Short mmCIF file of C-alpha atoms and ligand atoms in Angstrom, two decimals:
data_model
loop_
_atom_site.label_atom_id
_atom_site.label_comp_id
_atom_site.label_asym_id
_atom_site.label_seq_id
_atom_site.Cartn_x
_atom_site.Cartn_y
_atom_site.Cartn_z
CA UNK U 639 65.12 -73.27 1.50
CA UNK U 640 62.25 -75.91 1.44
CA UNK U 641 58.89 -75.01 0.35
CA UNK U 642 57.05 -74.22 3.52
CA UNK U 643 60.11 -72.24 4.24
CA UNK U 644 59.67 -69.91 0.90
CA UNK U 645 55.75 -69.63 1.71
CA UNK U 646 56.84 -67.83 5.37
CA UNK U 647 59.36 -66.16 3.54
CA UNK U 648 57.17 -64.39 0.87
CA UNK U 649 54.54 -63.86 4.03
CA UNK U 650 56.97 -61.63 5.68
CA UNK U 651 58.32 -59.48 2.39
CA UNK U 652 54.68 -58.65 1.43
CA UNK U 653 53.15 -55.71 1.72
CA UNK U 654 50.19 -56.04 3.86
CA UNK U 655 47.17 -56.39 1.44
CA UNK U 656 49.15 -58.15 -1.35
CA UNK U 657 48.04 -61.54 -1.64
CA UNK U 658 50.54 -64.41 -2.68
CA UNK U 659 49.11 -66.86 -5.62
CA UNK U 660 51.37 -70.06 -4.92
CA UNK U 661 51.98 -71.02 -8.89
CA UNK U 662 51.79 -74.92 -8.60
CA UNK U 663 51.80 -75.78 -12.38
CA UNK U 664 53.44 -78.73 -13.05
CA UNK U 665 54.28 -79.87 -9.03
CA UNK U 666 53.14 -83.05 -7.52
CA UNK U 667 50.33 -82.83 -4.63
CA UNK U 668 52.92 -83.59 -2.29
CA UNK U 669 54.41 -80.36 -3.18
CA UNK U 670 51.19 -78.53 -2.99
CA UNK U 671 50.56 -79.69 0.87
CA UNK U 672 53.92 -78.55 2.25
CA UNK U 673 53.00 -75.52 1.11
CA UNK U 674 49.24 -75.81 2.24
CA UNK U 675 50.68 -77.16 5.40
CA UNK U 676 52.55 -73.84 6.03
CA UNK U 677 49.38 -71.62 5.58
CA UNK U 678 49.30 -71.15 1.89
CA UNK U 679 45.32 -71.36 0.77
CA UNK U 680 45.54 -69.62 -2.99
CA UNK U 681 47.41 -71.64 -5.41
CA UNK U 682 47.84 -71.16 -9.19
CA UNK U 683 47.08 -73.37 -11.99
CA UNK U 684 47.53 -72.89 -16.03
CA UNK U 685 46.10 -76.27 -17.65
CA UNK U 686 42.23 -77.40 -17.05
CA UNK U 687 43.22 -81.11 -16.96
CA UNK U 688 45.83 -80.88 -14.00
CA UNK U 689 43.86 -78.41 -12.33
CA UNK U 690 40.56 -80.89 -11.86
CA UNK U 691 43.10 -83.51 -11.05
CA UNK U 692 44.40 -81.41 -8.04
CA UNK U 693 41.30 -80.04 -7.39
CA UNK U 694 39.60 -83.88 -6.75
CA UNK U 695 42.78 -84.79 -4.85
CA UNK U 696 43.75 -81.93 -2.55
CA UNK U 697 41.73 -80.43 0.51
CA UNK U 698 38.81 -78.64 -0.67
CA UNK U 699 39.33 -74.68 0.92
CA UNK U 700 42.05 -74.36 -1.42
CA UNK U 701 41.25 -71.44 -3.74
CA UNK U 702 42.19 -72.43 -7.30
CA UNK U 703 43.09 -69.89 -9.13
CA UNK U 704 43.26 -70.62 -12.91
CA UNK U 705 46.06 -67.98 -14.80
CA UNK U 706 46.61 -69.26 -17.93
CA UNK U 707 45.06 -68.44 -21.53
CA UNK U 708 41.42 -70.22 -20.94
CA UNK U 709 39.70 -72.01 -24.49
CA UNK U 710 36.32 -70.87 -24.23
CA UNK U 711 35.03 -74.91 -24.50
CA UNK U 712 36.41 -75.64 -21.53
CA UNK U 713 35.28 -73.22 -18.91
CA UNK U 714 32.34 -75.61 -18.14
CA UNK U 715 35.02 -77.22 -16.60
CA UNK U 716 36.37 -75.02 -13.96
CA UNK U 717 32.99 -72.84 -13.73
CA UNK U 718 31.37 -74.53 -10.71
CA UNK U 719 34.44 -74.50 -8.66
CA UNK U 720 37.14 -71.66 -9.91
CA UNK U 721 37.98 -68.77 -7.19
CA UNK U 722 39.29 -66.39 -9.97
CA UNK U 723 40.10 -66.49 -13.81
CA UNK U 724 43.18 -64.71 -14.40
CA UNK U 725 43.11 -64.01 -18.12
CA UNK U 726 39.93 -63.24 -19.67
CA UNK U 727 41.55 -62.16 -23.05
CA UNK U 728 38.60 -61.98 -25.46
CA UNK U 729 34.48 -60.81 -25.49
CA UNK U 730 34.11 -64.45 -26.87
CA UNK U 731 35.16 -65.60 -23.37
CA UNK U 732 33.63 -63.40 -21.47
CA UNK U 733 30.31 -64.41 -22.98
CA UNK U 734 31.24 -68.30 -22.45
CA UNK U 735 31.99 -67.90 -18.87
CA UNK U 736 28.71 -65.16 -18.70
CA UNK U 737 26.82 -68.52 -19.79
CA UNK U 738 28.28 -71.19 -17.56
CA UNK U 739 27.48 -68.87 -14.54
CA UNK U 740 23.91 -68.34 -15.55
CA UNK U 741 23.84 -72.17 -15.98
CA UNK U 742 25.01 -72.46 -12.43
CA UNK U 743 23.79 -69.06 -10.56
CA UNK U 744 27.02 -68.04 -9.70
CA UNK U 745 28.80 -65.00 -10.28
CA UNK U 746 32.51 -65.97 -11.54
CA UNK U 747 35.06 -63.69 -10.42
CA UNK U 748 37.80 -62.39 -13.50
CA UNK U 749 40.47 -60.33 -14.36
CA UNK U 750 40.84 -59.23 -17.42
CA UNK U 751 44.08 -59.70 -19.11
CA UNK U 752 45.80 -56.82 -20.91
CA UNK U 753 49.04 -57.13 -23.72
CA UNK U 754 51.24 -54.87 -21.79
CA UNK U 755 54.62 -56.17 -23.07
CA UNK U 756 56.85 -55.43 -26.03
CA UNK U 757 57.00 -59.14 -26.99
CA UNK U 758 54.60 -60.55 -29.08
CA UNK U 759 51.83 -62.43 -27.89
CA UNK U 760 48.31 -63.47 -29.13
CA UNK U 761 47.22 -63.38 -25.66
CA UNK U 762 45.57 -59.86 -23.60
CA UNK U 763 43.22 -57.17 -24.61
CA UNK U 764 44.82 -54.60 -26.57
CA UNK U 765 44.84 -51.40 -24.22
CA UNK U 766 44.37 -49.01 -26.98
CA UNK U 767 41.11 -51.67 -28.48
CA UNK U 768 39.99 -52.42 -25.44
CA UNK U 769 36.49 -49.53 -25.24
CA UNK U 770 35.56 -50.16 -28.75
CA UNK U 771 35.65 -54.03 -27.78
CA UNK U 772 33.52 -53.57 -24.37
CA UNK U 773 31.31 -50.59 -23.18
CA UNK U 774 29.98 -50.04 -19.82
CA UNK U 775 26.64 -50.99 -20.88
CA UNK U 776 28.37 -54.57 -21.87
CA UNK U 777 29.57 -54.40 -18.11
CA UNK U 778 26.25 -54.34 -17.02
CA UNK U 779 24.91 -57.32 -19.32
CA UNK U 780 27.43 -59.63 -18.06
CA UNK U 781 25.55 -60.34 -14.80
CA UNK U 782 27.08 -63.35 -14.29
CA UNK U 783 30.69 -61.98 -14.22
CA UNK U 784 32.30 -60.37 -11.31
CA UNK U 785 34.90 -58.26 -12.90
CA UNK U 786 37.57 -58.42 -9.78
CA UNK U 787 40.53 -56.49 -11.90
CA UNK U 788 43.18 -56.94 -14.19
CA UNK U 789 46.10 -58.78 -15.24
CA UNK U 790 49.23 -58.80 -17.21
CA UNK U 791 52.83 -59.80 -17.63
CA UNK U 792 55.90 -57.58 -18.14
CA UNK U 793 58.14 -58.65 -20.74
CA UNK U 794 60.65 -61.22 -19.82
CA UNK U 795 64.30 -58.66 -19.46
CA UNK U 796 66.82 -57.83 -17.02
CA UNK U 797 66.12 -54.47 -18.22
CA UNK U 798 64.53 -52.37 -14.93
CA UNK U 799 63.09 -49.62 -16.68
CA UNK U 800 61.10 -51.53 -19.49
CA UNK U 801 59.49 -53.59 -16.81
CA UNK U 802 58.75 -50.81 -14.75
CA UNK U 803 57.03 -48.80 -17.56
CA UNK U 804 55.12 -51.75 -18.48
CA UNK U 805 53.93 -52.47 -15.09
CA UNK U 806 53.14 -48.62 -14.31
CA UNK U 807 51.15 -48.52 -18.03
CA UNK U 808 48.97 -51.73 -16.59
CA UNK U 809 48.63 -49.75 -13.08
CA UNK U 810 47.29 -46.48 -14.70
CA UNK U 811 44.70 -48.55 -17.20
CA UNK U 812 43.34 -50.25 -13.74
CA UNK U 813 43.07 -46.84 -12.46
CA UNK U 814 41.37 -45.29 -15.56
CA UNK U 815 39.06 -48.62 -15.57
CA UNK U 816 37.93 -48.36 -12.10
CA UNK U 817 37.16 -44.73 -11.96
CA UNK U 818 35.04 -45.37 -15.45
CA UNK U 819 33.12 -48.89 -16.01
CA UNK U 820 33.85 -49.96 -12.67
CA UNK U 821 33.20 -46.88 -10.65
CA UNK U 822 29.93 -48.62 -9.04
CA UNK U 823 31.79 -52.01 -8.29
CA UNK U 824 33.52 -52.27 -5.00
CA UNK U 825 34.43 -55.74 -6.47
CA UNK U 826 36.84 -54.51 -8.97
CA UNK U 827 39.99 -54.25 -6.57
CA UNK U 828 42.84 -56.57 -8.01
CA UNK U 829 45.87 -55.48 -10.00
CA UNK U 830 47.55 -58.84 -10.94
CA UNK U 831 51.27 -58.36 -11.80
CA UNK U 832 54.09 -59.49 -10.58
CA UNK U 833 56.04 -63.14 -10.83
CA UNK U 834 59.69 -64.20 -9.00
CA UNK U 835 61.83 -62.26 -11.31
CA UNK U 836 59.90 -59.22 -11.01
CA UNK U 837 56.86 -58.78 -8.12
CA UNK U 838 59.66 -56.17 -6.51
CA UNK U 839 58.92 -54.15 -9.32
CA UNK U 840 54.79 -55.05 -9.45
CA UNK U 841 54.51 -54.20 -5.97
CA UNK U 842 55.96 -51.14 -6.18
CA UNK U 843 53.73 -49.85 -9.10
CA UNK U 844 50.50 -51.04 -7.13
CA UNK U 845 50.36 -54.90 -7.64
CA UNK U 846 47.96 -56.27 -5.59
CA UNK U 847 48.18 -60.05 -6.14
CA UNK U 848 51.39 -61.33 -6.95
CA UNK U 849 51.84 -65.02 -9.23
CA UNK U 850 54.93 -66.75 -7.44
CA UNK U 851 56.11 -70.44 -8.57
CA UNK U 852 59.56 -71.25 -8.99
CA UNK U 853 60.31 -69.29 -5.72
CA UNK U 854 58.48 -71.14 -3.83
CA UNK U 855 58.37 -74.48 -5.81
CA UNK U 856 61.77 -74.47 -7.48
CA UNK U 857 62.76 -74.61 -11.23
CA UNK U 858 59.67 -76.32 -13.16
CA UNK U 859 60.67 -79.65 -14.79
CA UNK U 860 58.72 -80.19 -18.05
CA UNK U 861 57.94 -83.76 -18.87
CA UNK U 862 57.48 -84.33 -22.82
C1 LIG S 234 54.10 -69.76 -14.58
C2 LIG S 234 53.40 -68.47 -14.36
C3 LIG S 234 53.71 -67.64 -13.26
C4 LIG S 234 54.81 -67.96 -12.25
O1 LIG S 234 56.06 -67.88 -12.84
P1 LIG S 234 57.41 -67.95 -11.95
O2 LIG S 234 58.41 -67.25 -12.79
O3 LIG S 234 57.72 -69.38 -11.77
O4 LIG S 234 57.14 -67.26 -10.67
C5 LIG S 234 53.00 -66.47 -13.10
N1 LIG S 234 52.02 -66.11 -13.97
C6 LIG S 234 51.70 -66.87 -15.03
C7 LIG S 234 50.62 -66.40 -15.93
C8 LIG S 234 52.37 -68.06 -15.27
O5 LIG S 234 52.03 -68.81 -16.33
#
């Protein structure tokens, strides 16, 4: 199926309310407006330097999303301009991003990313760390943050009932959170999980935005 194809596809399977983040990493701008041309307006980026490439380039109501781990010196980068920040990991970030939208007078929408899988990774807020990390005072102080939900990634395994578990733990911490910090902030809606081998199983524990690139876009090739 071509691109523009996959986009109407993934339009129809949806659930109404779950929004489709077209994950362009690594695909030319030709690529990009296929998809764009078929109605596709949120697309997906995980390196600052191809993003502001694509961003200059392409039509300028695409929403950029940016979903990959974010070094604090260069959100100055993507502040002006970024629809939503995927995977605000760390307190050191948060008050990085807190600055650049003070600079600008904009309030930068963010998810906050949380470890949820078995595998290792240096990237996510530990769930169990997480309160003595940030209180809901600290919520309050970061004025120029709109905390829009969370975000996390299953582990990568055929095995149904790990990624289900992990995806229902992430649900049930959203829950927790907006009933608690977020209970006063209509803004905090998203629950970001779900990519092509597994947004069957996101959706079904609540995902609300689902992260979809190589079924739409195809296998990535990597250039050394
Ligand atoms: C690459 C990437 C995706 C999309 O992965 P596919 O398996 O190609 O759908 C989703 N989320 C993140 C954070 C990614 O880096």
């Amino acid at each position: 199926m071509s691109i523009a194809q996959n986009i109407t596809k993934f339009n129809q399977v949806l659930p109404q309310g779950v929004k489709l983040v077209a994950v362009s990493k690594t695909k030319s701008n030709e690529d990009i407006m296929e998809a764009y041309q078929a109605g596709q307006r949120i697309f997906g980026e995980n390196k600052v330097q191809e993003l502001l490439q694509k961003w200059e380039t392409l039509p300028k109501d695409i929403e950029w999303h940016f979903i990959g781990h974010l070094q604090s010196n260069k959100v100055k980068y993507l502040a002006p301009f970024i629809s939503m920040i995927h995977a605000v990991d760390s307190v050191k970030l948060l008050n990085v991003i807190q600055a650049e939208g003070q600079r600008l007078n904009r309030k930068i929408p963010c998810l906050l990313q949380f470890h949820i899988a078995e595998e290792e990774s240096k990237f996510g807020f530990e769930p169990a760390a997480f309160n003595q990390l940030i209180s809901t005072d600290d919520v309050a102080i970061f004025d120029h943050i709109r905390f829009s939900g969370v975000m996390g990634m299953a582990t990568f395994t055929d095995d149904v009932e790990i990624v289900n578990r992990e995806f229902s733990d992430l649900s049930q911490l959203y829950g927790k959170l907006k009933s608690t910090y977020f209970s006063e902030d209509a803004n905090f809606m998203e629950l970001s999980m779900g990519m092509s081998h597994d947004y069957q199983q996101a959706i079904q524990n609540g995902s609300t935005m689902v992260r979809i690139g190589s079924s739409i876009f195809g296998d990535r090739n990597y250039t050394p």
